[in-house]
CSV table of C-alpha atoms and ligand atoms in Angstrom, one decimal:
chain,number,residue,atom,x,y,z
F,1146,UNK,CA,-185.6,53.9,-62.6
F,1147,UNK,CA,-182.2,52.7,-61.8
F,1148,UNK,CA,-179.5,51.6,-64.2
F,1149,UNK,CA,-176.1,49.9,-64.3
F,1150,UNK,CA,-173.8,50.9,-66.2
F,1151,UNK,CA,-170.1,48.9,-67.1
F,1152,UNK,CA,-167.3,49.8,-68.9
F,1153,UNK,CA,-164.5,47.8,-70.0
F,1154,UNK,CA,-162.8,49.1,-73.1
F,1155,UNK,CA,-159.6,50.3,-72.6
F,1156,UNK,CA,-157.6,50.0,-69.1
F,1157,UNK,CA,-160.1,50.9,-66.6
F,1158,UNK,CA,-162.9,48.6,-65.1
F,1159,UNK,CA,-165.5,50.5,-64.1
F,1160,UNK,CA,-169.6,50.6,-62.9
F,1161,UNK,CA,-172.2,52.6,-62.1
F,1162,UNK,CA,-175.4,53.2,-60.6
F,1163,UNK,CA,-177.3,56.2,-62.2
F,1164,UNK,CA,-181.0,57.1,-61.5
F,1165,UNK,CA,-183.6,58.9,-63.8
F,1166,UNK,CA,-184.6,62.1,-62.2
F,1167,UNK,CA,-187.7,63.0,-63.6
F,1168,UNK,CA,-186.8,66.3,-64.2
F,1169,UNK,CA,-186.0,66.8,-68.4
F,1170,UNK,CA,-183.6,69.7,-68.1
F,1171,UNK,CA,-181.2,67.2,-65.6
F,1172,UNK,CA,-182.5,63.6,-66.7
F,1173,UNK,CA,-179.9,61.8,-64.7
F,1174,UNK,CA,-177.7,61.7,-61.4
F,1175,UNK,CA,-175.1,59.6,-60.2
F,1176,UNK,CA,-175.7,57.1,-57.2
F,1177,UNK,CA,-172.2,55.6,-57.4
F,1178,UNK,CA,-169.3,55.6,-60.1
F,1179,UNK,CA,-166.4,53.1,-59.4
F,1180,UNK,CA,-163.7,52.8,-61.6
F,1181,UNK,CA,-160.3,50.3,-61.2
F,1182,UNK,CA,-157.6,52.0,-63.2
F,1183,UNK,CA,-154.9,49.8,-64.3
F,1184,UNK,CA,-152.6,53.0,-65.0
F,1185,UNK,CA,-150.1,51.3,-62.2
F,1186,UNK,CA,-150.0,47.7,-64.4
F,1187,UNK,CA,-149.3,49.4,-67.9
F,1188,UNK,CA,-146.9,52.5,-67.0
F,1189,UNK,CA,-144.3,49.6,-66.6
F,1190,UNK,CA,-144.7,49.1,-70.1
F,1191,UNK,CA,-144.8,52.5,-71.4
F,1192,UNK,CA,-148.5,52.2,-72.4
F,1193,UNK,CA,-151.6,50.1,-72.4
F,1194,UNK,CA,-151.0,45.9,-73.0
F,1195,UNK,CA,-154.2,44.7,-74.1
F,1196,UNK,CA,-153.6,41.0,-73.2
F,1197,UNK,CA,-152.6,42.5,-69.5
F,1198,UNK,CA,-155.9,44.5,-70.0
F,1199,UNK,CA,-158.1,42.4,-70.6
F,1200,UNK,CA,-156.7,39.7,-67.4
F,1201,UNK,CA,-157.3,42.5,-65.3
F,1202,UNK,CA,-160.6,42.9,-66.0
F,1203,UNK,CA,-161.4,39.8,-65.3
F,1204,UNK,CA,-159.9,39.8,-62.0
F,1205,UNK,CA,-161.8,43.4,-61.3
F,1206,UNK,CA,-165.0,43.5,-62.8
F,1207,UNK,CA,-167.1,41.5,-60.0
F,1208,UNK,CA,-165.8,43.1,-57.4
F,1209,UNK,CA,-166.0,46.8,-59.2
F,1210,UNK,CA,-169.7,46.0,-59.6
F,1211,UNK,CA,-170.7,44.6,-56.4
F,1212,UNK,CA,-168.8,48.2,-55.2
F,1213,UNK,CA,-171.0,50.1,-57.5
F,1214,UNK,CA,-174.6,48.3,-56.4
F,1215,UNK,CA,-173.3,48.8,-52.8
F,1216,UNK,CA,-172.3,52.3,-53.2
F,1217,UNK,CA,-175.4,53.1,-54.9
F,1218,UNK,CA,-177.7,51.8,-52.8
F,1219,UNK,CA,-178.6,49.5,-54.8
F,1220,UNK,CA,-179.5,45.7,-55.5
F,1221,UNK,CA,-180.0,44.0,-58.5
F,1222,UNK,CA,-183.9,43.6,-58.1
F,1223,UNK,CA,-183.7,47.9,-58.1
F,1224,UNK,CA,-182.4,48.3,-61.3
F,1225,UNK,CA,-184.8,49.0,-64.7
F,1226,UNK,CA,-181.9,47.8,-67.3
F,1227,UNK,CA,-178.0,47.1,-67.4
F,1228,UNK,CA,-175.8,49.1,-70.1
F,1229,UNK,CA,-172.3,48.4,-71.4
F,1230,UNK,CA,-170.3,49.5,-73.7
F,1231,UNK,CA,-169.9,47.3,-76.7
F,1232,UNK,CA,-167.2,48.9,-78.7
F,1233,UNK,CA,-165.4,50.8,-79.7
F,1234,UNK,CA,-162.3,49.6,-78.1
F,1235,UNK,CA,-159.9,46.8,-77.2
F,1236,UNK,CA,-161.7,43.6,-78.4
F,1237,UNK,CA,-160.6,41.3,-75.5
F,1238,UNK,CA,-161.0,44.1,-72.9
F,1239,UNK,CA,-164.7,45.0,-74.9
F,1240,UNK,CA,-165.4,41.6,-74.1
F,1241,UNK,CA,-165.3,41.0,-70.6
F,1242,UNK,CA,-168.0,44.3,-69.9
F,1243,UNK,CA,-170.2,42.3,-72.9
F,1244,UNK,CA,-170.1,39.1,-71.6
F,1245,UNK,CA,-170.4,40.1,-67.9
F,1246,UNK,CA,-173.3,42.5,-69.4
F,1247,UNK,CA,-175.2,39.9,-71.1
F,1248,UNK,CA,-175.1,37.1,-68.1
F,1249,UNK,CA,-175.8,40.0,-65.8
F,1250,UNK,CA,-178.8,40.8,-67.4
F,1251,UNK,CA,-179.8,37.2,-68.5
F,1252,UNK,CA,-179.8,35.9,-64.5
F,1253,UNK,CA,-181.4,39.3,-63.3
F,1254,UNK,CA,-184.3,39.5,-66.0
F,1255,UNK,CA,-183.3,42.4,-67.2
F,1256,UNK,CA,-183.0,44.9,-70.3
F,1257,UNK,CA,-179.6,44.9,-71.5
F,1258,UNK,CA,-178.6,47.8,-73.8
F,1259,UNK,CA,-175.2,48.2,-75.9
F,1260,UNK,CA,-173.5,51.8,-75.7
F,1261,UNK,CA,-171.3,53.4,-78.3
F,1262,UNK,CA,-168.4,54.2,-75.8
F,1263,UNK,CA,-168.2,58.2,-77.2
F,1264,UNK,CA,-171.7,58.1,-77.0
F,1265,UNK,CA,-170.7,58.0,-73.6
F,1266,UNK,CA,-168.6,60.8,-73.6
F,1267,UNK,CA,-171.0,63.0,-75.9
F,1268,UNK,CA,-172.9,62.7,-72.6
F,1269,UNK,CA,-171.2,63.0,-69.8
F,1270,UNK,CA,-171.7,66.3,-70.5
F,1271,UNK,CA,-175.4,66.2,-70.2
F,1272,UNK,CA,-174.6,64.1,-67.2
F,1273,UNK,CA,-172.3,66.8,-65.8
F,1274,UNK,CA,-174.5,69.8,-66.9
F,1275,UNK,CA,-177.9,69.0,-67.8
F,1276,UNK,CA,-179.0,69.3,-70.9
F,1277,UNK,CA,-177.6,71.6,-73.3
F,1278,UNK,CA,-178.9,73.8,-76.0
F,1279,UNK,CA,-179.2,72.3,-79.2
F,1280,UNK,CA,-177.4,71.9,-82.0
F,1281,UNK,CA,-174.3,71.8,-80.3
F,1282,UNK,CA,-170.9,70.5,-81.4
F,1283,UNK,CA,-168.8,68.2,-79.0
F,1284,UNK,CA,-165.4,67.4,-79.6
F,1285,UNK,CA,-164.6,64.2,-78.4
F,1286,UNK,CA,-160.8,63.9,-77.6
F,1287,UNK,CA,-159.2,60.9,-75.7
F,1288,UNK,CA,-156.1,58.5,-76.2
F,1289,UNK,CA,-158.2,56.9,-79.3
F,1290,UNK,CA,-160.4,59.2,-80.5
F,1291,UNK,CA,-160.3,63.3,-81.7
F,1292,UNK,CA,-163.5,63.7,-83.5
F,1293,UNK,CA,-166.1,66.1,-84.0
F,1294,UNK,CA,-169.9,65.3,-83.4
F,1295,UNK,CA,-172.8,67.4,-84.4
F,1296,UNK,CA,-175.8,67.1,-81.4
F,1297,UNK,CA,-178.9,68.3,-83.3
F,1298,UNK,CA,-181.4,66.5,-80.8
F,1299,UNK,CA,-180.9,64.9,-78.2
F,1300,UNK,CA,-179.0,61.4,-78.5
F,1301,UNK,CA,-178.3,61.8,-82.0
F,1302,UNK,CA,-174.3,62.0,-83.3
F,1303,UNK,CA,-173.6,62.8,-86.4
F,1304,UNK,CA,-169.9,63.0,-87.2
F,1305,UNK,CA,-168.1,65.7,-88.8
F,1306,UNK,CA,-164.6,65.4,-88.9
F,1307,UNK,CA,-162.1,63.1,-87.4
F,1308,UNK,CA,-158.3,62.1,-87.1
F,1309,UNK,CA,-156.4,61.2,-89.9
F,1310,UNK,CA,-154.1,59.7,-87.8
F,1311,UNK,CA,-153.0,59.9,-84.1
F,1312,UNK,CA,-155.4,61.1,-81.2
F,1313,UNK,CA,-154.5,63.9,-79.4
F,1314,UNK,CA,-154.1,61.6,-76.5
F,1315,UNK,CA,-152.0,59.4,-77.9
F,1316,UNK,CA,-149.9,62.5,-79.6
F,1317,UNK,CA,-149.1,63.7,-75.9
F,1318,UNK,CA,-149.0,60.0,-74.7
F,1319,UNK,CA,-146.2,59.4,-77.8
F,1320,UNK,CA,-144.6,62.9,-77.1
F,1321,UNK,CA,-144.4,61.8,-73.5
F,1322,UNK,CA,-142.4,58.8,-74.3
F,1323,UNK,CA,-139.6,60.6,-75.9
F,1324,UNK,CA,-139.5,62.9,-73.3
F,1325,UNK,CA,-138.9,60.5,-71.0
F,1326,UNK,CA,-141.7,61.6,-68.8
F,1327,UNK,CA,-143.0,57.6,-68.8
F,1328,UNK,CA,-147.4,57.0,-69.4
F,1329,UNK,CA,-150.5,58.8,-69.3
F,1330,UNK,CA,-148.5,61.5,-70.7
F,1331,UNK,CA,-151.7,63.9,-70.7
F,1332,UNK,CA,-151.2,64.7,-67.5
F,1333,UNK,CA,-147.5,65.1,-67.0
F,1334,UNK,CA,-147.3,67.8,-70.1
F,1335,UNK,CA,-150.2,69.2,-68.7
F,1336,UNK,CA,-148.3,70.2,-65.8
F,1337,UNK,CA,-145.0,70.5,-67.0
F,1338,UNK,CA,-145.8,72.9,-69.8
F,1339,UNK,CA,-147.4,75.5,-66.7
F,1340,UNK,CA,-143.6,76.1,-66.2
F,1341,UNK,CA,-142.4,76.4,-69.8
F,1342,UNK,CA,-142.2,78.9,-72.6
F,1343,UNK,CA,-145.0,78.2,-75.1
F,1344,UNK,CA,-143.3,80.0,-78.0
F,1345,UNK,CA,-139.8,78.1,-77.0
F,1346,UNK,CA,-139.4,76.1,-80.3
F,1347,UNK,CA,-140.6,76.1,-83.3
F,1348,UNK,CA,-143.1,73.3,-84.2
F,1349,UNK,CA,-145.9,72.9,-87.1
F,1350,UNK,CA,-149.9,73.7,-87.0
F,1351,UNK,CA,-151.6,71.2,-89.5
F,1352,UNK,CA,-154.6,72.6,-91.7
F,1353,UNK,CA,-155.9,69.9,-93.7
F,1354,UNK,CA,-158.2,71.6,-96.6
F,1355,UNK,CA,-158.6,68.2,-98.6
F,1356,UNK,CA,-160.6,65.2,-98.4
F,1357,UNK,CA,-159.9,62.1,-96.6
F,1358,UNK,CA,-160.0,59.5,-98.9
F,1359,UNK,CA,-161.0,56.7,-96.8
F,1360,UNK,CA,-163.8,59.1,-95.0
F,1361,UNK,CA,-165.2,60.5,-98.8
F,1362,UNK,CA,-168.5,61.6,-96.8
F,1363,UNK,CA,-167.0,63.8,-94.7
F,1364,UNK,CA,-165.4,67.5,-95.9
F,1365,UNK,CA,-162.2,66.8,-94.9
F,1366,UNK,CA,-161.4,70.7,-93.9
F,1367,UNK,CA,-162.4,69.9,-90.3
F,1368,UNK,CA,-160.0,66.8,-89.7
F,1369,UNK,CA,-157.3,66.9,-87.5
F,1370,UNK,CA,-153.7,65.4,-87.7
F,1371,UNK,CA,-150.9,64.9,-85.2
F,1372,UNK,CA,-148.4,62.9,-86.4
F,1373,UNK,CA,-146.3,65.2,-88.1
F,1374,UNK,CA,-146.5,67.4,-84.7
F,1375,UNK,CA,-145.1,64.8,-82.6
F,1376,UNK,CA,-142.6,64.1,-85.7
F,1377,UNK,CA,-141.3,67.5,-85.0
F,1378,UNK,CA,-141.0,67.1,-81.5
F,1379,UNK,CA,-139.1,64.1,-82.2
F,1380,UNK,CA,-136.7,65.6,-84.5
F,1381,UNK,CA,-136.3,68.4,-82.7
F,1382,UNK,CA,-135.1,65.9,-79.4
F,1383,UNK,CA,-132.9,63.9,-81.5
F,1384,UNK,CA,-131.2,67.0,-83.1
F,1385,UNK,CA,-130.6,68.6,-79.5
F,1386,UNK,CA,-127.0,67.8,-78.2
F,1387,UNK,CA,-127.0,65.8,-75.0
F,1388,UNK,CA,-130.3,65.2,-72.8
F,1389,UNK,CA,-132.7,67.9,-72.1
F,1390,UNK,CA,-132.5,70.0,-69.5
F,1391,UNK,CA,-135.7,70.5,-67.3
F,1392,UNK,CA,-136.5,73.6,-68.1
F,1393,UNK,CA,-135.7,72.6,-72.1
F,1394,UNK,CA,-138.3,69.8,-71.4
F,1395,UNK,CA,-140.9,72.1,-69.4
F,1396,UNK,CA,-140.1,74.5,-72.9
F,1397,UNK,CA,-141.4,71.6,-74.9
F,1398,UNK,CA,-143.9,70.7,-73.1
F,1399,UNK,CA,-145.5,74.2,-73.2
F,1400,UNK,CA,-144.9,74.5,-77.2
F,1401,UNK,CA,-146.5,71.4,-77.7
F,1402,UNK,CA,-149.8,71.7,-75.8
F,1403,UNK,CA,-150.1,75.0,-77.0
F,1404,UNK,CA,-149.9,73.8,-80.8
F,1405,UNK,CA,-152.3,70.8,-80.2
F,1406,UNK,CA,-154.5,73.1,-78.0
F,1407,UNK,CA,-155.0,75.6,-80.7
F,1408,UNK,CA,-155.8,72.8,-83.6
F,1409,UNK,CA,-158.8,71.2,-81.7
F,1410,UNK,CA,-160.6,74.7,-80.4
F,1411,UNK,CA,-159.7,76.3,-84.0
F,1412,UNK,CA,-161.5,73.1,-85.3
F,1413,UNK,CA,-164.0,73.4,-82.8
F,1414,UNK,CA,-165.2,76.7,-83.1
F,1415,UNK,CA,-165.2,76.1,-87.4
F,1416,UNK,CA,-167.2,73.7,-86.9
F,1417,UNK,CA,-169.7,75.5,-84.3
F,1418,UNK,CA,-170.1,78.5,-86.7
F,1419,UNK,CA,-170.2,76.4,-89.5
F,1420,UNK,CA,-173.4,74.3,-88.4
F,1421,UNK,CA,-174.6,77.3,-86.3
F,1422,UNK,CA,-174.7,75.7,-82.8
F,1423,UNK,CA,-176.3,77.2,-80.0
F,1424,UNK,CA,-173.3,75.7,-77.5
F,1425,UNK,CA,-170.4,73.5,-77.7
F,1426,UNK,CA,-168.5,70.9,-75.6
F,1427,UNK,CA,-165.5,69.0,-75.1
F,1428,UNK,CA,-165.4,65.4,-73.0
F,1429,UNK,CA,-163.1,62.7,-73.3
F,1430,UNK,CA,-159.6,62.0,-71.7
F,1431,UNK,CA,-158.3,65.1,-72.7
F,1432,UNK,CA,-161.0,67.7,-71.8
F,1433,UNK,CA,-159.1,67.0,-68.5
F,1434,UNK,CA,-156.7,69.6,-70.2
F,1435,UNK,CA,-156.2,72.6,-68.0
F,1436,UNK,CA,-155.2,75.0,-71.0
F,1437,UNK,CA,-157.7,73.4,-73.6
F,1438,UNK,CA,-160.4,74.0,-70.4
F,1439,UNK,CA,-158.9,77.6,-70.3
F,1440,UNK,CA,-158.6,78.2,-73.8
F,1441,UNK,CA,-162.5,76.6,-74.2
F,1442,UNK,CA,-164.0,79.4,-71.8
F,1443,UNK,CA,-162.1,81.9,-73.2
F,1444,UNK,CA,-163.2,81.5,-76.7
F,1445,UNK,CA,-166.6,80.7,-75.4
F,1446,UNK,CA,-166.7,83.7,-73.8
F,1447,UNK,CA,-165.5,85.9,-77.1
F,1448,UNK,CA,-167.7,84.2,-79.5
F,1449,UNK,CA,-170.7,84.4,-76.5
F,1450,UNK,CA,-171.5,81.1,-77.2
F,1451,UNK,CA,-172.3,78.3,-74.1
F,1452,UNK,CA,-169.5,75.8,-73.6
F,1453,UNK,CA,-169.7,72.7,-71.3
F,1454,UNK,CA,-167.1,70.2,-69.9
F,1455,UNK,CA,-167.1,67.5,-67.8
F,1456,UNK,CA,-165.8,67.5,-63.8
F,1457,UNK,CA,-162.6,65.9,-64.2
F,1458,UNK,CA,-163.8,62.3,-62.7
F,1459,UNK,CA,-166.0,62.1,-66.2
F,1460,UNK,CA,-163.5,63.4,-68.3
F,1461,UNK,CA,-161.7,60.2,-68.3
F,1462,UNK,CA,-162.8,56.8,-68.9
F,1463,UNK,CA,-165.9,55.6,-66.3
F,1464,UNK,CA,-169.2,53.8,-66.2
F,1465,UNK,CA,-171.6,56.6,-65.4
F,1466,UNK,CA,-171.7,58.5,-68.4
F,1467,UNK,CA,-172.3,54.6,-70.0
F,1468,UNK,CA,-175.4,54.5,-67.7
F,1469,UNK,CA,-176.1,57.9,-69.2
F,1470,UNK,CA,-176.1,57.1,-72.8
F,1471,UNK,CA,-177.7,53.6,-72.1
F,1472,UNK,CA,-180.5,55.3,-70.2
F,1473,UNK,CA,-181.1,57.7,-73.4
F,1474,UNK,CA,-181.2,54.9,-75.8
F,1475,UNK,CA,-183.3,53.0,-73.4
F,1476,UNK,CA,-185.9,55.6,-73.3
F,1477,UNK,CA,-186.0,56.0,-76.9
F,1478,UNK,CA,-187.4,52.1,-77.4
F,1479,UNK,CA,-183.8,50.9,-77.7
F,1480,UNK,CA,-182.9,47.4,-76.5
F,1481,UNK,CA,-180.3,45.0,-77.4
F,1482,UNK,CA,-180.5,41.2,-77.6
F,1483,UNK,CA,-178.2,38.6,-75.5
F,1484,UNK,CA,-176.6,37.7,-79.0
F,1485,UNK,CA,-174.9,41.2,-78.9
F,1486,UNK,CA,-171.1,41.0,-79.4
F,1487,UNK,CA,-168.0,43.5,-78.6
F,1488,UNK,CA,-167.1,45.6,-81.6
F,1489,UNK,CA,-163.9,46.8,-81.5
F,1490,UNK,CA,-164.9,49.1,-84.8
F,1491,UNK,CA,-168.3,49.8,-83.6
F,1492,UNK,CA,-169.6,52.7,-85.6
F,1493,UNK,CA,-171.7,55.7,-83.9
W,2738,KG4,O1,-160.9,59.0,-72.4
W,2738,KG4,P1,-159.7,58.3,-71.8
W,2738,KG4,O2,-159.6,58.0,-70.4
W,2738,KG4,O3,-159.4,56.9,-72.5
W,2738,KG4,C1,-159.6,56.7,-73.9
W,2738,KG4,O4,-160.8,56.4,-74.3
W,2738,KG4,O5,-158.6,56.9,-74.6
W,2738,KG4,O6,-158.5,59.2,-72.3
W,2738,KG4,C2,-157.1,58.9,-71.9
W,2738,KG4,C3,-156.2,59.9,-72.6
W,2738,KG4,C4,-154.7,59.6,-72.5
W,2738,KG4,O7,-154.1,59.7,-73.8
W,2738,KG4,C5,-154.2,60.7,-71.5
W,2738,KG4,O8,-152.8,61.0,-71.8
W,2738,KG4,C6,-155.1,61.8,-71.9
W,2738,KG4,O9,-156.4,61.2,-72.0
W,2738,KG4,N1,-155.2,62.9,-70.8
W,2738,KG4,C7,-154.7,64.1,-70.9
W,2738,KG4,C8,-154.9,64.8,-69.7
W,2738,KG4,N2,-155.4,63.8,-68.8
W,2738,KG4,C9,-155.6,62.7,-69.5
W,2738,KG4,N3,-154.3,64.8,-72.0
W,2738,KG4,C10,-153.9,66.1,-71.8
W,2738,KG4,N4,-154.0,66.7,-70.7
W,2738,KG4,C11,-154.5,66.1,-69.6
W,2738,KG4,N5,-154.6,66.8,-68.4
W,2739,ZN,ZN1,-162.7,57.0,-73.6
């Protein structure tokens, strides 16, 4: 079976055509992944407008799925079912992928089924990998999201810690900004802080050991927190005299990504000997990370558990691994109804 997949939450437009394998140890593969970033429209603005967001969609998302049926080999009498994410996200952008979605699969007699979008990421690592051995713990770390998930079979998340405030994305997106180094900022720290001294300045590591009180079901001791971080980077900018130098800002840089580095695999690895996975993984914009990557093998390597990553072109936002997750929920009975509608604070 063949099955589209569209994703519209944030600022790219993107849609795929995955097929099941048949083989359970590698359910899926990719026939085609396209994805339109609007990086180019938002840097201007220093980050992502969701009103410009959502107009772009609209202008992209026929084209980006006529692309992926082409690219895939594909045509809509081919495909078993069409998946889309349906939240969490930005509401307006969330709704173009819906509504699209729904008369998609209206016109073309087909399934439709509504994907949590870090459902999504959970499994662009099975995507990616195959499957992996259970329980495992996935960290899930983008520009809007740093939270844990607990695998224990396969398509079910449970969550065990999140953010209390910013995502580590939007930390380096934020930290970015002050720099000067204009948006994604991911990327640009990643490769600045290669040439800087990681021990340069002197900048806080957050251990929360108390409850959230607007999360009272979780434990609290496995959140994560990156404001006051990016406070200190801010303070420690505005108390320098005169700009930066390069190397000052590669010194930064390097501090910086080691401190948020170090919070989400120390988090990580709590969390896998806590609940006693068998393997761990990290996906989401910021698995792109070259040092988290690093520092993820590394650790794997020590603690001799199995860790899994994306390839880069899943790491980031795209509507293969949506295909993925919709294809698992799909073949677990799972179908939505035309009266779906974008949730912006859709819960996993
Ligand atoms: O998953 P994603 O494409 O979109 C969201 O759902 O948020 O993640 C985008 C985030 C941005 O905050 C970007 O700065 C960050 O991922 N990012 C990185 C890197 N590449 C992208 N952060 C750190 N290092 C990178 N190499
Ligand atoms: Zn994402």
């Amino acid at each position: 079976m063949l099955i589209l997949g569209i994703e519209t939450s944030c600022d790219e437009t993107s849609a795929a055509v995955v097929e099941e394998t048949g083989d359970a140890a590698r359910p899926w593969s990719i026939r085609s992944n396209v994805v339109a970033s609007q990086v180019p429209i938002h840097r201007e603005w220093g980050g992502v407008v969701p009103e410009l967001a959502s107009r772009q969609h609209i202008r992209d998302i026929c084209g980006v799925v006529e692309r992926a049926l082409a690219d895939g080999g594909a045509d809509w009498v081919d495909l078993g079912a069409v998946a889309v994410t349906q939240g969490p996200g930005l509401v307006g952008s969330l709704l173009v992928g819906v509504s699209f979605a729904k008369a998609a699969a209206a016109a073309a007699g087909l399934p439709l089924v509504g994907v949590h979008h870090l459902a999504g990421h959970i499994e662009s690592l099975i995507l990616e990998n195959g499957e992996i051995p259970l329980p495992a713990v996935v960290l899930v770390v983008s520009g809007g999201h740093t939270s844990l998930y607990l695998v224990g079979r396969p398509g079910e998340y449970e969550l065990l810690s999140h953010t209390r405030d910013d995502a580590a994305g939007e930390a380096y997106d934020k930290v970015a900004k002050l720099l000067g180094l204009g948006y994604p900022g991911g990327p640009v720290i990643d490769r600045l802080a290669a040439a800087g001294n990681d021990r340069a300045i002197s900048l806080p590591t957050t251990r929360l050991t108390h409850t959230d009180r607007n999360a009272p079901a979780l434990k609290g001791d496995l959140d994560f927190s990156f404001s006051g971080l990016k406070t200190a980077v801010l303070r420690h900018v505005r108390a320098h005299v005169g700009p930066l130098t390069d190397r000052e800002i590669a010194d930064v840089a390097a501090t910086f990504q080691r401190v948020v580095v170090a919070n989400l695999i120390d988090r990580l690895f709590d969390a896998a000997r806590r609940y006693q996975a068998q393997s761990v993984g990290i996906a989401g914009g910021v698995s792109a990370n070259s040092r988290l990557r690093a520092e993820l093998k590394a650790r794997g390597e020590r603690r001799e558990i199995p860790t899994f990553v994306p390839s880069l072109r899943l790491s980031t936002d795209n509507a293969a691994m949506i295909a993925a997750a919709g294809l698992r929920k799909f073949r677990a009975g799972f179908a939505s109804t035309l009266d779906i509608n974008a949730d912006a604070a859709l819960a996993l």
